[in-house]
Short mmCIF file of C-alpha atoms in Angstrom, two decimals:
data_model
loop_
_atom_site.label_atom_id
_atom_site.label_comp_id
_atom_site.label_asym_id
_atom_site.label_seq_id
_atom_site.Cartn_x
_atom_site.Cartn_y
_atom_site.Cartn_z
CA MET P 1097 0.00 0.00 0.00
CA LYS P 1098 1.33 3.46 -0.89
CA THR P 1099 2.58 5.55 2.02
CA ASN P 1100 0.60 8.60 3.13
CA LEU P 1101 3.56 10.97 3.10
CA ASN P 1102 1.79 13.81 4.92
CA GLU P 1103 0.83 11.51 7.77
CA VAL P 1104 4.33 10.06 8.04
CA CYS P 1105 5.91 13.54 8.11
CA ASN P 1106 3.50 14.76 10.77
CA GLN P 1107 4.16 11.76 12.97
CA ILE P 1108 7.93 12.14 12.68
CA LYS P 1109 7.64 15.83 13.62
CA LYS P 1110 5.62 14.82 16.68
CA GLY P 1111 8.09 12.07 17.56
CA LYS P 1112 5.53 9.30 17.06
CA TYR P 1113 6.63 5.80 16.05
CA PRO P 1114 9.93 6.92 14.43
CA GLU P 1115 11.11 3.31 14.10
CA GLU P 1116 8.14 2.67 11.80
CA ASN P 1117 7.97 6.03 10.05
CA LEU P 1118 11.64 6.55 9.18
CA PRO P 1119 11.75 3.57 6.77
CA LYS P 1120 8.48 4.73 5.20
CA LEU P 1121 9.80 8.27 4.76
CA PHE P 1122 13.07 7.07 3.27
CA CYS P 1123 11.38 4.71 0.79
CA CYS P 1124 8.95 7.37 -0.34
CA LEU P 1125 11.72 9.95 -0.81
CA ALA P 1126 13.91 7.48 -2.70
CA ASN P 1127 11.14 6.98 -5.25
CA GLN P 1128 10.35 10.69 -5.51
CA TYR P 1129 14.01 11.65 -5.87
CA ASN P 1130 14.57 8.94 -8.48
CA THR P 1131 11.55 10.02 -10.50
CA TYR P 1132 12.50 13.69 -10.33
CA ALA P 1133 16.06 12.92 -11.42
CA GLY P 1134 14.78 10.70 -14.24
CA VAL P 1135 12.45 13.33 -15.69
CA ASN P 1136 15.14 15.98 -15.29
CA LEU P 1137 17.66 13.72 -17.02
CA ALA P 1138 15.30 13.06 -19.93
CA MET P 1139 14.95 16.80 -20.56
CA HIS P 1140 18.63 17.63 -20.11
CA TYR P 1141 19.77 14.60 -22.11
CA GLU P 1142 17.65 15.40 -25.17
CA THR P 1143 18.75 19.07 -25.14
CA PHE P 1144 22.37 18.01 -24.75
CA TYR P 1145 22.15 15.68 -27.75
CA GLU P 1146 20.78 18.51 -29.91
CA PHE P 1147 23.69 20.66 -28.74
CA TYR P 1148 26.07 17.81 -29.58
CA LEU P 1149 24.70 17.50 -33.12
CA GLU P 1150 25.11 21.22 -33.76
CA ASP P 1151 28.52 21.82 -32.27
CA HIS P 1152 30.43 18.64 -31.36
CA GLU P 1153 33.22 19.44 -33.82
CA ASN P 1154 34.19 22.37 -31.58
CA TRP P 1155 34.22 20.34 -28.37
CA SER P 1156 37.49 19.39 -26.73
CA LYS P 1157 38.62 15.77 -26.73
CA GLU P 1158 38.29 15.71 -22.93
CA ALA P 1159 34.66 16.87 -23.08
CA LEU P 1160 33.86 14.22 -25.68
CA ASP P 1161 35.55 11.55 -23.54
CA ILE P 1162 33.47 12.49 -20.49
CA THR P 1163 30.33 12.52 -22.62
CA TYR P 1164 31.08 8.97 -23.77
CA LYS P 1165 31.71 7.76 -20.21
CA ILE P 1166 28.42 9.19 -18.98
CA ASN P 1167 26.60 7.60 -21.91
CA ARG P 1168 28.09 4.22 -20.97
CA ILE P 1169 26.97 4.61 -17.35
CA ILE P 1170 23.44 5.46 -18.48
CA HIS P 1171 23.37 2.47 -20.83
CA ASP P 1172 24.87 -0.08 -18.46
CA ASN P 1173 23.18 0.98 -15.22
CA LEU P 1174 19.96 2.86 -15.94
CA LEU P 1175 18.71 1.25 -19.13
CA LEU P 1176 19.55 -2.40 -18.45
CA LYS P 1177 17.15 -2.45 -15.47
CA LYS P 1178 19.66 -3.40 -12.80
CA ASP P 1179 18.22 -3.63 -9.29
CA THR P 1180 21.42 -2.72 -7.49
CA VAL P 1181 24.25 -0.30 -8.09
CA THR P 1182 27.80 -1.20 -7.09
CA LYS P 1183 30.09 1.03 -5.06
CA GLU P 1184 32.44 1.08 -8.06
CA ILE P 1185 29.77 2.64 -10.29
CA LEU P 1186 28.91 5.25 -7.66
CA LYS P 1187 32.61 6.04 -7.33
CA GLU P 1188 32.92 6.40 -11.10
CA ALA P 1189 29.98 8.81 -11.19
CA ASP P 1190 31.46 10.78 -8.31
CA ASN P 1191 34.86 10.97 -10.02
CA LEU P 1192 33.29 12.14 -13.27
CA ARG P 1193 31.36 14.83 -11.44
CA ASN P 1194 34.51 16.01 -9.67
CA ASP P 1195 36.39 16.08 -12.98
CA ILE P 1196 33.66 18.19 -14.58
CA MET P 1197 33.66 20.60 -11.63
CA LYS P 1198 37.46 20.85 -11.71
CA ARG P 1199 37.46 21.71 -15.40
CA MET P 1200 34.58 24.17 -15.00
CA ASN P 1201 36.59 25.88 -12.27
CA TYR P 1202 39.60 26.13 -14.59
CA LEU P 1203 37.42 27.59 -17.33
CA SER P 1204 35.86 30.15 -14.98
CA ILE P 1205 39.32 31.35 -13.95
CA TYR P 1206 40.42 31.63 -17.57
CA ILE P 1207 37.25 33.57 -18.43
CA ASP P 1208 38.13 36.25 -15.88
CA ILE P 1209 41.72 36.36 -17.11
CA PHE P 1210 40.74 36.92 -20.74
CA GLN P 1211 38.04 39.39 -19.71
CA ILE P 1212 40.75 41.52 -18.13
CA TYR P 1213 42.92 41.39 -21.24
CA GLU P 1214 39.89 42.19 -23.37
CA TYR P 1215 39.32 45.29 -21.24
CA ALA P 1216 42.96 46.32 -21.66
CA LEU P 1217 42.93 45.71 -25.41
CA ASN P 1218 39.66 47.60 -25.91
CA ARG P 1219 41.19 50.66 -24.23
CA THR P 1220 43.86 50.82 -26.94
CA GLU P 1221 41.59 50.31 -29.97
CA TYR P 1222 41.03 54.02 -30.72
CA ARG P 1223 44.78 54.47 -31.00
CA PHE P 1224 44.36 53.08 -34.52
CA LYS P 1225 41.21 55.00 -35.46
CA PRO P 1226 41.69 58.50 -33.96
CA ASP P 1227 39.39 60.07 -36.55
CA GLU P 1228 36.43 58.25 -34.97
CA ILE P 1229 36.93 59.80 -31.52
CA MET P 1230 33.95 61.99 -30.65
CA ASP P 1231 34.10 65.03 -28.39
CA VAL P 1232 32.25 64.33 -25.18
CA GLU P 1233 31.44 66.70 -22.34
CA ASP P 1234 32.22 64.95 -19.09
CA ASP P 1235 29.37 66.59 -17.16
CA ALA P 1236 26.81 65.71 -19.82
CA LEU P 1237 27.93 62.10 -19.97
CA ALA P 1238 27.97 61.86 -16.17
CA ARG P 1239 24.37 63.10 -16.01
CA GLU P 1240 23.38 60.58 -18.69
CA ILE P 1241 25.01 57.79 -16.69
CA LEU P 1242 23.18 58.86 -13.52
CA ARG P 1243 19.84 58.90 -15.36
CA TYR P 1244 20.54 55.40 -16.63
CA ILE P 1245 21.41 54.07 -13.17
CA PHE P 1246 18.54 55.68 -11.28
CA ASP P 1247 15.70 55.46 -13.81
CA THR P 1248 14.03 52.82 -11.62
CA ASP P 1249 12.94 52.43 -7.99
CA ASP P 1250 14.14 48.83 -7.90
CA ASN P 1251 17.25 48.86 -5.68
CA VAL P 1252 18.42 45.49 -6.98
CA LEU P 1253 18.36 46.81 -10.54
CA ILE P 1254 20.02 50.07 -9.49
CA ASN P 1255 22.87 48.18 -7.84
CA ALA P 1256 23.26 45.90 -10.86
CA LYS P 1257 23.51 48.89 -13.22
CA LEU P 1258 25.93 50.65 -10.89
CA MET P 1259 28.25 47.64 -10.74
CA GLU P 1260 27.99 47.32 -14.52
CA ILE P 1261 29.05 50.96 -15.01
CA LEU P 1262 31.84 50.71 -12.43
CA GLY P 1263 33.30 47.84 -14.42
CA GLN P 1264 33.62 50.08 -17.50
CA LEU P 1265 34.51 53.56 -16.22
CA PRO P 1266 38.16 54.65 -16.42
CA VAL P 1267 39.85 53.71 -13.14
CA ARG P 1268 41.53 56.77 -11.68
CA ILE P 1269 41.27 56.16 -7.95
CA THR P 1270 44.52 55.43 -6.14
CA LYS P 1271 45.52 51.89 -5.34
CA GLN P 1272 45.22 52.76 -1.66
CA ARG P 1273 41.60 53.87 -2.11
CA PHE P 1274 40.98 50.67 -4.07
CA PHE P 1275 42.27 48.55 -1.19
CA VAL P 1276 40.13 50.50 1.29
CA ILE P 1277 37.04 49.72 -0.82
CA LEU P 1278 37.89 46.02 -0.80
CA ARG P 1279 38.54 46.05 2.94
CA GLU P 1280 35.21 47.80 3.59
CA SER P 1281 33.38 45.31 1.36
CA LEU P 1282 34.51 42.50 3.68
CA GLN P 1283 32.83 44.26 6.60
CA ASN P 1284 29.49 43.17 5.12
CA TYR P 1285 30.31 39.65 6.34
CA LEU P 1286 30.96 40.50 9.99
CA GLY P 1287 29.05 37.96 12.08
CA ALA P 1288 28.06 35.89 9.06
CA GLU P 1289 29.04 32.28 8.32
CA LYS P 1290 32.69 32.08 7.27
CA SER P 1291 31.72 30.12 4.14
CA THR P 1292 29.86 33.16 2.77
CA MET P 1293 32.94 35.36 3.06
CA ASP P 1294 35.07 32.58 1.59
CA THR P 1295 32.82 32.57 -1.48
CA PHE P 1296 33.20 36.35 -1.82
CA LEU P 1297 36.98 36.15 -1.44
CA TYR P 1298 37.10 33.43 -4.09
CA MET P 1299 35.21 35.74 -6.44
CA LEU P 1300 37.57 38.65 -5.71
CA ARG P 1301 40.58 36.48 -6.42
CA THR P 1302 39.21 35.17 -9.71
CA THR P 1303 38.16 38.62 -10.95
CA SER P 1304 41.61 40.00 -10.14
CA MET P 1305 43.69 37.18 -11.68
CA LEU P 1306 44.99 36.11 -8.28
CA LEU P 1307 43.58 32.62 -8.42
CA TRP P 1308 45.53 29.91 -10.16
CA GLU P 1309 44.85 26.19 -9.83
CA GLU P 1310 47.44 23.49 -10.33
CA GLY P 1311 46.52 21.63 -13.50
CA MET P 1312 45.15 24.56 -15.51
CA GLU P 1313 48.22 24.78 -17.69
CA ARG P 1314 48.33 21.00 -18.17
CA ASP P 1315 44.65 20.61 -19.08
CA TYR P 1316 44.39 23.75 -21.23
CA PRO P 1317 47.88 24.41 -22.68
CA GLN P 1318 46.52 26.42 -25.62
CA LEU P 1319 44.67 28.82 -23.31
CA GLN P 1320 47.81 29.17 -21.22
CA ARG P 1321 49.91 30.06 -24.29
CA GLN P 1322 47.30 32.62 -25.37
CA LYS P 1323 47.18 34.11 -21.89
CA GLU P 1324 50.99 34.47 -21.82
CA GLU P 1325 50.96 36.08 -25.26
CA LEU P 1326 48.48 38.74 -24.10
CA ALA P 1327 50.32 39.21 -20.80
CA GLY P 1328 53.56 39.97 -22.64
CA LEU P 1329 52.19 43.04 -24.45
CA LYS P 1330 52.96 46.64 -23.50
CA TYR P 1331 49.51 48.06 -24.07
CA GLN P 1332 50.45 51.74 -23.95
CA GLU P 1333 53.02 51.16 -26.68
CA ILE P 1334 51.13 48.55 -28.69
CA THR P 1335 51.51 48.62 -32.49
CA LYS P 1336 48.69 48.06 -34.94
CA GLU P 1337 50.18 44.71 -35.95
CA GLU P 1338 50.37 43.61 -32.31
CA PHE P 1339 46.83 44.83 -31.70
CA GLU P 1340 45.37 42.90 -34.62
CA LYS P 1341 47.23 39.74 -33.63
CA ALA P 1342 46.07 40.11 -30.02
CA GLU P 1343 42.48 40.55 -31.21
CA LYS P 1344 42.66 37.21 -33.03
CA VAL P 1345 44.19 35.49 -30.01
CA LEU P 1346 41.47 36.90 -27.77
CA LYS P 1347 38.69 35.95 -30.17
CA TYR P 1348 39.92 32.37 -30.42
CA ALA P 1349 40.21 32.03 -26.63
CA THR P 1350 36.81 33.54 -25.84
CA THR P 1351 35.07 31.48 -28.53
CA PHE P 1352 36.63 28.29 -27.18
CA LEU P 1353 35.72 29.22 -23.60
CA ASP P 1354 32.13 29.99 -24.55
CA VAL P 1355 31.65 26.57 -26.16
CA GLU P 1356 33.61 24.63 -23.54
CA CYS P 1357 31.74 26.24 -20.64
CA SER P 1358 28.39 25.45 -22.27
CA VAL P 1359 29.43 21.81 -22.70
CA TYR P 1360 30.61 21.38 -19.12
CA TYR P 1361 27.58 23.16 -17.70
CA SER P 1362 25.35 20.70 -19.56
CA LEU P 1363 27.52 17.77 -18.49
CA GLN P 1364 27.14 18.89 -14.88
CA GLU P 1365 23.35 18.91 -15.21
CA ILE P 1366 23.40 15.40 -16.63
CA ILE P 1367 25.88 13.85 -14.20
CA ASN P 1368 23.91 15.27 -11.26
CA ASP P 1369 20.74 13.60 -12.55
CA VAL P 1370 22.52 10.33 -13.33
CA TYR P 1371 24.29 10.25 -9.97
CA ALA P 1372 20.99 10.95 -8.15
CA MET P 1373 19.30 8.07 -9.97
CA LEU P 1374 22.18 5.71 -9.20
CA LEU P 1375 22.14 6.62 -5.50
CA THR P 1376 18.42 5.89 -5.13
CA LEU P 1377 18.05 3.00 -7.57
CA SER P 1378 18.76 0.28 -5.00
CA TYR P 1379 16.13 1.66 -2.60
CA ILE P 1380 13.16 1.98 -4.94
CA GLU P 1381 9.95 0.25 -3.86
CA PRO P 1382 7.45 -0.52 -6.66
CA ALA P 1383 4.55 0.34 -4.35
CA GLU P 1384 5.90 3.89 -3.96
CA THR P 1385 6.37 4.57 -7.68
CA ASN P 1386 4.96 7.90 -8.83
CA SER P 1387 1.83 7.00 -10.78
CA LEU P 1388 1.94 10.34 -12.61
CA VAL P 1389 5.04 9.28 -14.52
CA PRO P 1390 4.70 6.65 -17.26
CA GLU P 1391 7.90 4.68 -16.61
CA GLU P 1392 7.90 3.22 -20.11
CA THR P 1393 7.85 6.71 -21.65
CA LEU P 1394 10.76 7.84 -19.50
CA HIS P 1395 12.76 4.71 -20.32
CA THR P 1396 12.07 5.10 -24.04
CA ILE P 1397 13.27 8.71 -24.10
CA LEU P 1398 16.51 7.86 -22.31
CA LYS P 1399 17.06 4.81 -24.50
CA ASP P 1400 16.47 6.71 -27.76
CA VAL P 1401 18.89 9.49 -26.84
CA ASN P 1402 21.47 7.05 -25.48
CA THR P 1403 21.29 4.90 -28.62
CA ALA P 1404 21.70 7.99 -30.78
CA PHE P 1405 24.81 8.98 -28.84
CA LEU P 1406 26.47 5.57 -28.76
CA SER P 1407 25.70 4.71 -32.40
CA GLY P 1408 27.90 7.58 -33.55
CA ASP P 1409 25.60 8.19 -36.53
CA LYS P 1410 24.87 11.79 -35.46
CA GLU P 1411 21.30 11.59 -36.70
CA GLU P 1412 18.37 13.72 -35.58
CA LEU P 1413 16.02 12.26 -32.99
CA ALA P 1414 12.61 11.08 -34.15
CA GLU P 1415 9.86 13.71 -34.30
CA GLU P 1416 7.75 11.55 -31.98
CA MET P 1417 10.10 12.53 -29.14
CA GLU P 1418 8.14 15.74 -28.60
CA VAL P 1419 4.93 13.78 -28.02
CA LYS P 1420 6.67 11.67 -25.39
CA PHE P 1421 7.79 14.75 -23.51
CA GLU P 1422 4.21 16.00 -23.34
CA LYS P 1423 3.46 13.08 -21.02
CA LEU P 1424 6.03 14.40 -18.54
CA GLU P 1425 4.60 17.92 -18.29
CA GLY P 1426 3.96 19.11 -14.75
CA VAL P 1427 5.72 16.18 -13.09
CA LEU P 1428 8.71 18.16 -11.83
CA GLU P 1429 6.48 20.85 -10.37
CA ASP P 1430 4.37 18.28 -8.52
CA ILE P 1431 7.39 16.53 -7.03
CA ALA P 1432 8.98 19.87 -6.08
CA VAL P 1433 6.03 20.37 -3.72
CA VAL P 1434 6.96 17.08 -2.04
CA PHE P 1435 10.54 18.32 -1.63
CA ILE P 1436 9.31 21.41 0.20
CA LYS P 1437 7.10 19.35 2.51
CA THR P 1438 9.81 16.86 3.41
CA ASP P 1439 12.92 19.04 3.57
CA ASP P 1440 12.76 19.85 7.28
CA VAL P 1441 11.65 16.29 8.10
CA LEU P 1442 14.73 14.84 6.40
CA ASN P 1443 16.86 17.32 8.33
CA GLU P 1444 15.22 16.13 11.54
CA ALA P 1445 15.95 12.53 10.61
CA ASP P 1446 19.59 13.46 10.08
CA ILE P 1447 19.99 15.42 13.32
CA LYS P 1448 17.57 13.81 15.76
CA TYR P 1449 17.21 10.23 14.56
CA ARG P 1450 20.65 9.31 13.21
CA GLU P 1451 21.31 6.86 16.03
CA LEU P 1452 17.91 5.24 15.44
CA ALA P 1453 18.67 5.03 11.72
CA GLU P 1454 21.92 3.27 12.55
CA SER P 1455 20.14 0.76 14.79
CA LEU P 1456 17.68 0.07 11.95
CA SER P 1457 20.58 -0.35 9.45
CA LEU P 1458 19.34 2.73 7.59
CA THR P 1459 22.48 4.89 7.84
CA SER P 1460 23.58 4.25 4.25
CA PHE P 1461 20.04 4.90 3.07
CA LEU P 1462 19.89 8.23 4.96
CA ASN P 1463 23.29 9.30 3.64
CA ALA P 1464 22.24 8.44 0.08
CA LEU P 1465 19.10 10.58 0.43
CA LEU P 1466 21.03 13.54 1.85
CA ARG P 1467 23.55 13.31 -0.98
CA THR P 1468 20.78 12.99 -3.56
CA ARG P 1469 19.02 16.05 -2.17
CA LYS P 1470 22.17 18.07 -2.76
CA LEU P 1471 22.44 16.76 -6.32
CA LEU P 1472 18.87 17.81 -7.09
CA SER P 1473 19.19 21.25 -5.49
CA ASP P 1474 19.49 24.53 -7.38
CA SER P 1475 23.22 24.62 -6.58
CA LEU P 1476 24.47 22.79 -9.63
CA PHE P 1477 28.13 22.74 -8.56
CA ILE P 1478 27.55 22.12 -4.85
CA ASP P 1479 30.32 20.37 -2.91
CA LEU P 1480 28.75 17.07 -1.86
CA ASP P 1481 31.29 16.41 0.89
CA GLU P 1482 31.49 19.86 2.46
CA GLU P 1483 30.51 19.82 6.12
CA ALA P 1484 28.41 22.66 7.51
CA ALA P 1485 30.54 24.92 9.70
CA ASP P 1486 29.42 27.20 12.51
CA THR P 1487 32.44 29.53 12.34
CA LYS P 1488 31.41 33.17 12.33
CA VAL P 1489 33.33 36.00 10.69
CA SER P 1490 35.15 38.18 13.23
CA GLU P 1491 36.90 41.54 12.93
CA SER P 1492 40.27 39.85 13.25
CA LEU P 1493 39.43 37.39 10.46
CA ILE P 1494 38.33 40.24 8.19
CA GLY P 1495 41.55 42.09 8.97
CA SER P 1496 43.81 39.12 8.22
CA GLU P 1497 42.00 38.27 4.98
CA ALA P 1498 42.07 41.92 3.85
CA ASP P 1499 45.81 42.14 4.60
CA LYS P 1500 46.47 38.96 2.65
CA LEU P 1501 44.37 40.15 -0.30
CA GLU P 1502 46.12 43.53 -0.38
CA LYS P 1503 49.58 41.94 -0.21
CA ASP P 1504 48.81 39.53 -3.06
CA MET P 1505 47.34 42.28 -5.23
CA LYS P 1506 50.31 44.58 -4.70
CA GLU P 1507 52.63 41.79 -5.83
CA LEU P 1508 50.42 41.17 -8.87
CA PHE P 1509 50.28 44.86 -9.80
CA ALA P 1510 54.06 45.13 -9.60
CA THR P 1511 54.50 42.58 -12.39
CA HIS P 1512 51.86 43.82 -14.85
CA ASP P 1513 51.42 46.61 -17.37
CA ARG P 1514 49.58 49.69 -16.02
CA THR P 1515 46.70 49.20 -18.45
CA VAL P 1516 46.28 45.63 -17.22
CA VAL P 1517 46.40 46.79 -13.59
CA ARG P 1518 43.59 49.24 -14.29
CA ALA P 1519 41.67 46.47 -16.03
CA ILE P 1520 42.05 44.28 -12.93
CA MET P 1521 40.84 47.10 -10.69
CA ALA P 1522 37.85 47.81 -12.94
CA ASN P 1523 36.91 44.13 -13.17
CA THR P 1524 37.10 43.81 -9.39
CA LEU P 1525 35.16 47.02 -8.66
CA GLY P 1526 32.44 45.78 -10.99
CA ASN P 1527 31.90 42.80 -8.69
CA VAL P 1528 32.04 44.27 -5.18
CA PRO P 1529 28.92 45.43 -3.32
CA VAL P 1530 28.01 49.07 -3.93
CA PHE P 1531 30.20 51.29 -1.76
CA PHE P 1532 28.39 54.61 -2.23
CA LYS P 1533 26.12 56.10 0.44
CA ASN P 1534 24.00 58.29 -1.85
CA ARG P 1535 23.55 59.62 -5.38
CA THR P 1536 25.90 62.51 -4.78
CA GLU P 1537 28.77 60.12 -4.09
CA VAL P 1538 27.92 58.21 -7.26
CA MET P 1539 27.93 61.43 -9.29
CA ASP P 1540 31.22 62.53 -7.75
CA TYR P 1541 32.87 59.20 -8.57
CA VAL P 1542 31.63 59.19 -12.18
CA CYS P 1543 32.72 62.80 -12.76
CA TYR P 1544 36.12 62.16 -11.17
CA SER P 1545 36.71 59.08 -13.33
CA LEU P 1546 35.87 60.91 -16.54
CA GLU P 1547 37.67 64.17 -15.74
CA ARG P 1548 40.87 62.49 -14.55
CA CYS P 1549 41.15 60.28 -17.63
CA ARG P 1550 43.70 62.06 -19.84
CA ASP P 1551 44.09 59.21 -22.31
CA PRO P 1552 41.78 60.06 -25.25
CA TYR P 1553 41.89 56.49 -26.59
CA GLU P 1554 40.90 54.94 -23.27
CA LYS P 1555 38.14 57.48 -22.71
CA ALA P 1556 36.75 56.98 -26.23
CA ALA P 1557 36.55 53.22 -25.64
CA CYS P 1558 34.87 53.69 -22.26
CA VAL P 1559 32.32 56.12 -23.71
CA GLU P 1560 31.49 53.70 -26.53
CA ILE P 1561 30.91 50.77 -24.18
CA ILE P 1562 28.92 52.81 -21.65
CA ASN P 1563 26.72 54.23 -24.41
CA GLU P 1564 26.04 50.68 -25.58
CA LEU P 1565 24.98 49.73 -22.05
CA ILE P 1566 22.68 52.74 -21.81
CA MET P 1567 21.10 52.02 -25.20
CA GLU P 1568 20.39 48.33 -24.50
#
């Protein structure tokens, strides 16, 4: 008989018959999680195959290899109707997921690096087309920028526009003022969980080219060579020939990064779904199967896409596929309601009833559900093994992290061209929380940036980009 999930949850909350209700809760959740992951996988898998057909020739060998490995796991473990999943298969799925996340991290770091060099290169472009430089009154442009930023009452949108503009204005504040802004931005995390400040510091280090992971050069040697080529330029003395060559290098790198990131993002979606299905497969109870989902339809979709991948024929999927997806409409939304209802109950099982779960030999089951919940969350790249920490951010921690950040940035600035340093500062300022108290301070900063910029080529490039933002 199918479990009344609401009743089970209520009884667990009240502490009634936990030895009977925990197994019922776990079995019900295993089925719901498995169904949700299966429907999600069907949608992601079909979309990914269409992407593969259109663009696979531009994918890296490593991305194609991972795609093949995931296809084999789907074929051998989800389509052959196995009742149990071995630890080796779970380990393989976990390793693949970690590999995807590692590579996505590398790509994210490279994106910020090339974004900085793109900024620097853009600021030299008008050196080779001086006749196109337009006279601009600083005060008039500043007023136009202010109108653009504050033409709404939505503070979230205002802050987004402000950060966008800060990332493009000429940087003319002193390095010391820049470091003060960064130090003050860390004060927002006083008393918060340390993990939140760690995330912010990670972002600051990537946007300022401070972060470098071992393995980036090995896994993406071409990107590394292109990065070094752009780093070796003297941007204030750049020749037209050097500029045109650098443009080509930058275009190649950014095009590759755009495709590669899209591939790995999609692979992450798929491996999360596959991993979630594998974790719950051994615990599924036929009596708890979601009657809203035609299992045969789901199996057919996965099989058709998997066969298309493994055949290597690169043929379009049958038109009937769309009809099959119609049968899955609304399923994810319905199960999401179940997730909301059971989230705190599963937490209670983890915190309050872990010893009972162990006595009932349900510890592995509970751990599998907790891991699956993470995989199906909105945090696509969540660390599955990270333990929750209670450490709070203190003044001393903020001070030490700010000192370390300032020291590392000073060392970085000392080894880079001035145009690149300004690009780093602009890229970083465009990602920190708004540090102005009122509109007057915003106006003063904008006017100061424009008035103090004596480089006509840099200013012309900034004006062009800012006008494009305003006109969007």
